[in-house]
GROMACS .gro file of C-alpha atoms in nm:
model
  345
    1MET     CA    1   0.836   0.458  -2.040
    2THR     CA    2   0.970   0.776  -1.903
    3LEU     CA    3   1.241   0.889  -1.705
    4ILE     CA    4   1.173   1.176  -1.413
    5PRO     CA    5   1.368   1.476  -1.493
    6GLN     CA    6   1.762   1.410  -1.392
    7SER     CA    7   1.710   1.714  -1.220
    8VAL     CA    8   1.432   1.574  -0.942
    9LEU     CA    9   1.652   1.247  -0.899
   10SER     CA   10   1.925   1.219  -0.631
   11VAL     CA   11   2.266   1.183  -0.707
   12ASP     CA   12   2.272   0.865  -0.522
   13ASN     CA   13   2.016   0.650  -0.738
   14GLN     CA   14   2.187   0.390  -0.833
   15LYS     CA   15   2.332   0.250  -0.480
   16HIS     CA   16   2.054   0.053  -0.398
   17HIS     CA   17   2.127  -0.268  -0.639
   18ILE     CA   18   2.420  -0.438  -0.516
   19ALA     CA   19   2.531  -0.752  -0.683
   20ASP     CA   20   2.292  -1.006  -0.567
   21GLY     CA   21   1.989  -0.812  -0.548
   22PHE     CA   22   1.890  -0.458  -0.384
   23GLN     CA   23   1.962  -0.271  -0.069
   24ASN     CA   24   1.819  -0.018   0.108
   25TYR     CA   25   1.990   0.309   0.003
   26PRO     CA   26   2.104   0.537   0.237
   27LEU     CA   27   2.161   0.281   0.377
   28VAL     CA   28   2.017   0.110   0.713
   29PRO     CA   29   2.041  -0.170   0.938
   30SER     CA   30   1.924  -0.479   0.735
   31PRO     CA   31   1.628  -0.688   0.907
   32PRO     CA   32   1.741  -0.943   1.115
   33SER     CA   33   1.769  -1.312   1.039
   34LEU     CA   34   1.455  -1.353   1.260
   35GLY     CA   35   1.445  -1.642   1.600
   36PRO     CA   36   1.223  -1.945   1.616
   37GLY     CA   37   1.063  -1.743   1.873
   38PHE     CA   38   0.848  -1.488   1.615
   39TYR     CA   39   0.774  -1.800   1.490
   40LEU     CA   40   0.596  -1.936   1.711
   41ASN     CA   41   0.466  -1.662   1.768
   42ARG     CA   42   0.300  -1.578   1.529
   43ILE     CA   43   0.175  -2.000   1.400
   44TRP     CA   44   0.030  -1.982   1.734
   45SER     CA   45  -0.137  -1.608   1.718
   46SER     CA   46  -0.275  -1.719   1.397
   47PHE     CA   47  -0.471  -1.999   1.581
   48PHE     CA   48  -0.642  -1.736   1.863
   49LEU     CA   49  -0.743  -1.490   1.608
   50PRO     CA   50  -0.830  -1.181   1.764
   51GLU     CA   51  -1.191  -1.020   1.830
   52VAL     CA   52  -1.346  -0.761   1.568
   53PRO     CA   53  -1.564  -0.479   1.625
   54GLU     CA   54  -1.857  -0.496   1.381
   55ASN     CA   55  -1.833  -0.132   1.356
   56HIS     CA   56  -1.453  -0.220   1.254
   57TYR     CA   57  -1.577  -0.368   0.908
   58LEU     CA   58  -1.869  -0.312   0.630
   59SER     CA   59  -2.065  -0.626   0.538
   60GLU     CA   60  -2.013  -0.738   0.204
   61GLU     CA   61  -2.318  -0.617   0.082
   62GLN     CA   62  -2.334  -0.267   0.226
   63ALA     CA   63  -1.968  -0.225   0.072
   64LEU     CA   64  -2.175  -0.283  -0.277
   65ASN     CA   65  -2.427  -0.009  -0.195
   66GLN     CA   66  -2.246   0.211  -0.122
   67PHE     CA   67  -1.971   0.192  -0.435
   68GLN     CA   68  -2.242   0.148  -0.673
   69ARG     CA   69  -2.354   0.484  -0.490
   70LEU     CA   70  -2.028   0.624  -0.590
   71LYS     CA   71  -1.972   0.491  -0.938
   72ASP     CA   72  -1.948   0.773  -1.095
   73LYS     CA   73  -1.730   0.967  -0.846
   74ASN     CA   74  -1.369   0.945  -0.774
   75THR     CA   75  -1.323   0.735  -0.508
   76LEU     CA   76  -1.121   0.511  -0.289
   77THR     CA   77  -1.248   0.171  -0.110
   78TRP     CA   78  -1.029  -0.011   0.149
   79ILE     CA   79  -1.069  -0.378   0.066
   80GLY     CA   80  -0.832  -0.437   0.403
   81GLN     CA   81  -0.459  -0.410   0.485
   82SER     CA   82  -0.350  -0.264   0.235
   83THR     CA   83  -0.589  -0.305  -0.087
   84PHE     CA   84  -0.706  -0.063  -0.151
   85LEU     CA   85  -0.981   0.077  -0.576
   86ILE     CA   86  -0.936   0.385  -0.611
   87LYS     CA   87  -1.135   0.532  -0.871
   88ILE     CA   88  -1.006   0.860  -1.085
   89ASN     CA   89  -1.192   1.005  -1.371
   90GLY     CA   90  -1.385   0.646  -1.465
   91LYS     CA   91  -0.997   0.399  -1.414
   92THR     CA   92  -0.998   0.174  -1.130
   93ILE     CA   93  -0.666   0.045  -0.957
   94LEU     CA   94  -0.584  -0.194  -0.738
   95THR     CA   95  -0.334  -0.141  -0.510
   96ASP     CA   96  -0.159  -0.451  -0.313
   97PRO     CA   97  -0.390  -0.763  -0.351
   98PHE     CA   98  -0.450  -0.989  -0.075
   99PHE     CA   99  -0.769  -1.207  -0.049
  100SER     CA  100  -0.659  -1.483   0.066
  101ASP     CA  101  -0.715  -1.654   0.363
  102TYR     CA  102  -0.289  -1.634   0.474
  103ALA     CA  103  -0.098  -1.505   0.366
  104GLY     CA  104   0.147  -1.736   0.325
  105PRO     CA  105   0.239  -2.023   0.085
  106PHE     CA  106   0.004  -2.326   0.124
  107SER     CA  107  -0.210  -2.210   0.307
  108MET     CA  108   0.051  -2.092   0.655
  109GLY     CA  109   0.079  -1.827   0.756
  110PRO     CA  110  -0.028  -1.490   0.866
  111LYS     CA  111  -0.411  -1.507   0.945
  112ARG     CA  112  -0.644  -1.296   0.780
  113PHE     CA  113  -0.964  -1.246   1.050
  114VAL     CA  114  -1.190  -1.002   0.852
  115LYS     CA  115  -1.278  -1.059   0.448
  116PRO     CA  116  -1.221  -0.862   0.182
  117GLY     CA  117  -1.423  -0.604   0.198
  118ILE     CA  118  -1.576  -0.635  -0.150
  119SER     CA  119  -1.507  -1.033  -0.258
  120MET     CA  120  -1.241  -1.134  -0.616
  121ARG     CA  121  -1.631  -1.204  -0.831
  122ASN     CA  122  -1.774  -0.814  -0.756
  123LEU     CA  123  -1.441  -0.620  -0.796
  124PRO     CA  124  -1.537  -0.429  -1.101
  125PRO     CA  125  -1.310  -0.454  -1.385
  126ILE     CA  126  -0.901  -0.316  -1.264
  127ASP     CA  127  -0.735  -0.053  -1.506
  128VAL     CA  128  -0.485  -0.095  -1.353
  129MET     CA  129  -0.239  -0.297  -1.068
  130LEU     CA  130   0.033  -0.147  -0.812
  131ILE     CA  131   0.263  -0.371  -0.680
  132SER     CA  132   0.491  -0.244  -0.386
  133HIS     CA  133   0.675  -0.586  -0.328
  134ASN     CA  134   0.645  -0.962  -0.326
  135HIS     CA  135   0.510  -1.049  -0.006
  136TYR     CA  136   0.187  -1.275   0.109
  137ASP     CA  137   0.058  -0.971   0.184
  138HIS     CA  138   0.115  -0.766  -0.100
  139LEU     CA  139   0.070  -1.005  -0.389
  140ASP     CA  140  -0.135  -1.252  -0.320
  141GLU     CA  141  -0.041  -1.558  -0.587
  142LYS     CA  142  -0.405  -1.737  -0.651
  143PHE     CA  143  -0.578  -1.340  -0.661
  144VAL     CA  144  -0.325  -1.302  -0.900
  145GLU     CA  145  -0.392  -1.591  -1.107
  146ALA     CA  146  -0.723  -1.594  -1.122
  147LEU     CA  147  -0.848  -1.255  -1.214
  148PRO     CA  148  -1.037  -1.193  -1.477
  149GLY     CA  149  -0.945  -0.936  -1.773
  150LYS     CA  150  -0.570  -0.966  -1.726
  151GLU     CA  151  -0.512  -0.885  -2.086
  152ASN     CA  152  -0.614  -0.511  -2.053
  153ILE     CA  153  -0.472  -0.457  -1.680
  154HIS     CA  154  -0.140  -0.245  -1.653
  155VAL     CA  155   0.050  -0.401  -1.418
  156PHE     CA  156   0.326  -0.205  -1.253
  157VAL     CA  157   0.632  -0.419  -1.039
  158PRO     CA  158   0.953  -0.298  -0.873
  159LEU     CA  159   1.228  -0.487  -1.081
  160LYS     CA  160   1.231  -0.878  -1.121
  161LEU     CA  161   0.852  -0.826  -1.098
  162LYS     CA  162   0.777  -0.913  -1.385
  163SER     CA  163   0.776  -1.227  -1.491
  164PHE     CA  164   0.542  -1.353  -1.184
  165PHE     CA  165   0.285  -1.157  -1.375
  166THR     CA  166   0.409  -1.241  -1.715
  167GLU     CA  167   0.406  -1.572  -1.705
  168ARG     CA  168   0.036  -1.546  -1.530
  169GLY     CA  169  -0.127  -1.421  -1.861
  170TYR     CA  170  -0.063  -1.061  -1.791
  171ILE     CA  171   0.034  -0.889  -2.110
  172HIS     CA  172   0.087  -0.539  -1.982
  173VAL     CA  173   0.372  -0.564  -1.727
  174HIS     CA  174   0.569  -0.203  -1.641
  175GLU     CA  175   0.873  -0.261  -1.421
  176LEU     CA  176   1.085   0.029  -1.311
  177ASP     CA  177   1.298   0.117  -1.114
  178TRP     CA  178   1.314   0.393  -0.839
  179ASN     CA  179   1.224   0.721  -0.894
  180GLU     CA  180   1.127   0.651  -1.267
  181SER     CA  181   0.773   0.734  -1.386
  182PHE     CA  182   0.559   0.593  -1.664
  183SER     CA  183   0.209   0.764  -1.873
  184ILE     CA  184  -0.063   0.534  -1.925
  185PHE     CA  185  -0.395   0.723  -1.967
  186ASP     CA  186  -0.388   1.072  -1.804
  187PHE     CA  187  -0.166   0.945  -1.520
  188GLN     CA  188   0.176   0.965  -1.441
  189ILE     CA  189   0.279   0.672  -1.218
  190THR     CA  190   0.616   0.670  -1.039
  191SER     CA  191   0.784   0.456  -0.827
  192LEU     CA  192   0.990   0.572  -0.538
  193PRO     CA  193   1.218   0.473  -0.313
  194THR     CA  194   1.139   0.257   0.035
  195VAL     CA  195   1.278   0.135   0.361
  196HIS     CA  196   1.185  -0.214   0.358
  197TYR     CA  197   1.251  -0.539   0.183
  198SER     CA  198   1.150  -0.826  -0.016
  199GLY     CA  199   1.118  -1.234  -0.092
  200ARG     CA  200   0.836  -1.476  -0.071
  201GLY     CA  201   1.091  -1.794   0.012
  202LEU     CA  202   1.393  -1.936   0.198
  203SER     CA  203   1.631  -1.819  -0.106
  204ASP     CA  204   1.527  -1.485  -0.259
  205LYS     CA  205   1.548  -1.200   0.047
  206ASN     CA  206   1.607  -0.900  -0.195
  207GLN     CA  207   1.621  -1.006  -0.500
  208THR     CA  208   1.355  -0.791  -0.585
  209LEU     CA  209   1.279  -0.447  -0.569
  210TRP     CA  210   1.074  -0.281  -0.301
  211CYS     CA  211   0.862   0.073  -0.358
  212SER     CA  212   0.585   0.266  -0.302
  213TRP     CA  213   0.373   0.429  -0.580
  214SER     CA  214   0.274   0.810  -0.704
  215ILE     CA  215  -0.027   0.879  -0.908
  216VAL     CA  216  -0.033   1.157  -1.083
  217THR     CA  217  -0.290   1.275  -1.251
  218PRO     CA  218  -0.560   1.600  -1.392
  219SER     CA  219  -0.771   1.561  -1.069
  220GLY     CA  220  -0.487   1.474  -0.800
  221LYS     CA  221  -0.170   1.372  -0.696
  222TYR     CA  222  -0.217   1.087  -0.477
  223TYR     CA  223   0.065   0.828  -0.319
  224PHE     CA  224   0.037   0.477  -0.212
  225ALA     CA  225   0.351   0.379   0.040
  226GLY     CA  226   0.367   0.041   0.028
  227ASP     CA  227   0.587  -0.141   0.328
  228THR     CA  228   0.782   0.112   0.515
  229ALA     CA  229   1.008   0.186   0.786
  230TYR     CA  230   1.050   0.583   0.903
  231SER     CA  231   1.351   0.762   0.701
  232PRO     CA  232   1.471   1.056   0.791
  233THR     CA  233   1.606   1.154   0.410
  234ILE     CA  234   1.344   0.954   0.157
  235PHE     CA  235   1.039   1.090   0.208
  236LYS     CA  236   1.174   1.483   0.233
  237GLN     CA  237   1.270   1.408  -0.066
  238ILE     CA  238   0.961   1.300  -0.237
  239GLY     CA  239   0.799   1.582  -0.021
  240LYS     CA  240   1.066   1.782  -0.203
  241ASN     CA  241   0.984   1.684  -0.518
  242PHE     CA  242   0.624   1.662  -0.595
  243ASN     CA  243   0.532   1.943  -0.326
  244SER     CA  244   0.217   1.776  -0.187
  245PHE     CA  245  -0.009   1.555  -0.295
  246ASP     CA  246  -0.397   1.564  -0.214
  247LEU     CA  247  -0.438   1.165  -0.068
  248ALA     CA  248  -0.189   0.931   0.114
  249MET     CA  249  -0.231   0.558   0.194
  250LEU     CA  250   0.027   0.535   0.537
  251THR     CA  251   0.117   0.224   0.683
  252ILE     CA  252   0.056   0.232   1.021
  253GLY     CA  253   0.057  -0.155   1.132
  254THR     CA  254   0.253  -0.404   1.239
  255TYR     CA  255   0.479  -0.197   1.458
  256GLY     CA  256   0.424  -0.480   1.768
  257ASN     CA  257   0.706  -0.709   1.590
  258ARG     CA  258   0.994  -0.404   1.756
  259LYS     CA  259   1.026  -0.646   2.036
  260TYR     CA  260   1.181  -0.930   1.841
  261GLY     CA  261   1.448  -0.673   1.663
  262VAL     CA  262   1.167  -0.578   1.356
  263ASN     CA  263   1.161  -0.287   1.218
  264ASN     CA  264   0.987  -0.242   0.831
  265HIS     CA  265   0.743  -0.116   0.903
  266THR     CA  266   0.590   0.261   1.006
  267THR     CA  267   0.455   0.314   1.339
  268PRO     CA  268   0.106   0.501   1.337
  269GLU     CA  269   0.336   0.826   1.474
  270GLU     CA  270   0.601   0.756   1.186
  271ALA     CA  271   0.335   0.696   0.888
  272ILE     CA  272   0.215   1.071   1.055
  273ASN     CA  273   0.509   1.265   1.008
  274ILE     CA  274   0.562   1.099   0.690
  275GLY     CA  275   0.245   1.190   0.572
  276ILE     CA  276   0.388   1.596   0.699
  277GLU     CA  277   0.703   1.551   0.463
  278ILE     CA  278   0.538   1.474   0.166
  279GLY     CA  279   0.304   1.690   0.229
  280ALA     CA  280   0.038   1.533   0.238
  281THR     CA  281  -0.288   1.690   0.305
  282THR     CA  282  -0.546   1.327   0.356
  283PHE     CA  283  -0.351   1.085   0.557
  284VAL     CA  284  -0.574   0.747   0.478
  285GLY     CA  285  -0.408   0.475   0.729
  286MET     CA  286  -0.394   0.075   0.627
  287HIS     CA  287  -0.181  -0.224   0.668
  288TRP     CA  288  -0.382  -0.255   0.972
  289GLY     CA  289  -0.624  -0.478   1.120
  290THR     CA  290  -0.687  -0.759   0.874
  291ILE     CA  291  -0.485  -0.980   0.982
  292GLU     CA  292  -0.230  -1.218   1.291
  293MET     CA  293   0.103  -1.016   1.150
  294SER     CA  294   0.225  -0.859   1.503
  295ASP     CA  295   0.166  -0.827   1.863
  296GLU     CA  296   0.002  -0.486   1.868
  297PRO     CA  297  -0.423  -0.472   1.942
  298ILE     CA  298  -0.635  -0.446   1.668
  299LEU     CA  299  -0.735  -0.130   1.692
  300GLU     CA  300  -0.502   0.033   1.857
  301PRO     CA  301  -0.302   0.162   1.562
  302ALA     CA  302  -0.578   0.376   1.461
  303LYS     CA  303  -0.614   0.480   1.762
  304ARG     CA  304  -0.242   0.633   1.757
  305PHE     CA  305  -0.293   0.734   1.442
  306LYS     CA  306  -0.520   0.996   1.500
  307GLU     CA  307  -0.431   1.079   1.867
  308ALA     CA  308  -0.069   1.147   1.641
  309GLY     CA  309  -0.243   1.342   1.384
  310GLU     CA  310  -0.405   1.588   1.623
  311LYS     CA  311  -0.081   1.676   1.824
  312ALA     CA  312   0.045   1.740   1.493
  313GLY     CA  313  -0.240   2.035   1.408
  314LEU     CA  314  -0.447   1.765   1.149
  315THR     CA  315  -0.820   1.833   1.169
  316VAL     CA  316  -1.043   1.545   1.223
  317GLU     CA  317  -1.182   1.560   0.735
  318GLN     CA  318  -0.764   1.434   0.723
  319VAL     CA  319  -0.705   1.206   0.852
  320TRP     CA  320  -0.918   0.863   0.747
  321ILE     CA  321  -0.968   0.626   1.006
  322MET     CA  322  -1.139   0.282   0.743
  323LYS     CA  323  -1.377   0.071   0.803
  324ILE     CA  324  -1.315  -0.234   0.596
  325GLY     CA  325  -1.495  -0.203   0.254
  326GLU     CA  326  -1.534   0.129   0.298
  327THR     CA  327  -1.570   0.446   0.055
  328ARG     CA  328  -1.515   0.743   0.042
  329LEU     CA  329  -1.515   1.037  -0.235
  330LEU     CA  330  -1.139   1.192  -0.363
  331PRO     CA  331  -1.057   1.466  -0.193
  332VAL     CA  332  -1.040   1.854  -0.328
  333THR     CA  333  -0.800   2.020  -0.314
  334ASP     CA  334  -0.778   2.413  -0.429
  335GLY     CA  335  -0.532   2.287  -0.725
  336HIS     CA  336  -0.792   2.018  -0.787
  337LYS     CA  337  -1.133   2.203  -0.787
  338GLY     CA  338  -1.284   1.893  -1.112
  339ASN     CA  339  -1.209   1.627  -0.853
  340SER     CA  340  -1.489   1.480  -0.678
  341SER     CA  341  -1.505   1.672  -0.347
  342GLY     CA  342  -1.551   1.553   0.068
  343GLY     CA  343  -1.559   1.212   0.195
  344GLU     CA  344  -1.873   1.038   0.209
  345ARG     CA  345  -1.837   0.911   0.661
   0.00000   0.00000   0.00000
């Protein structure tokens, strides 16, 4: 493990550590204890899934054909929710794997209404897996247990989450605190702060850390936000430390729960602000249009994301509304001319 040079670390780097786990820092109000109305609404909603427009997703055959056609390029593929395949310099990175029908234990919890763009059996060999936190829609236990090639996969996790993978047969598990980095292949992967929380049950809230990730490569710099609320300081600091990113994957859905007092995810407008503050060139919406987790209409996050980008002066080419299963070429910036260009539409 290598640490980021001290000069780019916040003086408050350890203040997210507390005696019984972790907290957001700078301090933000803790997520409330959710009342019965919230849970009843989520259970009820799972019985009435939205009608999904056909132009929101590709069939798996279409997705695989597109992925194979671009297999030798640097690409981004949206599997759904916060799950991406990122092909960079011949290596494949998988983010926050969620492939199950439900985001919860025992076939319960928010229900998926669009199948994964590419199913597990058709995935390419995975070289690197990035985990932002342990919520069910970001860390799929069944998938983690069943994925082949565990002995070859380098898994990057926040603090206290390593055992989840080693107990399931993974060998190369790198557990990082905020602002720590690790170099693998020709990538430097860094864990960065977010505003969120963790937990998979009734008694483990905030026992493991949560984070976002940067991936710095010879051909580009990429940011994966995981889950986060907005912070007026964190993302500006990330932008100051890293100067710019060629592409940022940003949460744009699950803001409909704010009427229950829950503010753990950014709105599309806040996501655009985060992308601007970290210096992103290309903005990709994620964490929307996949599972029944919130009250906003299925396509509203994408519409608001596009409109917010336009209002901020971004071009259509800079704000990506991807179909589930779609693969696009990673963008080129002036500093990384060796990369594949554009974005296949």
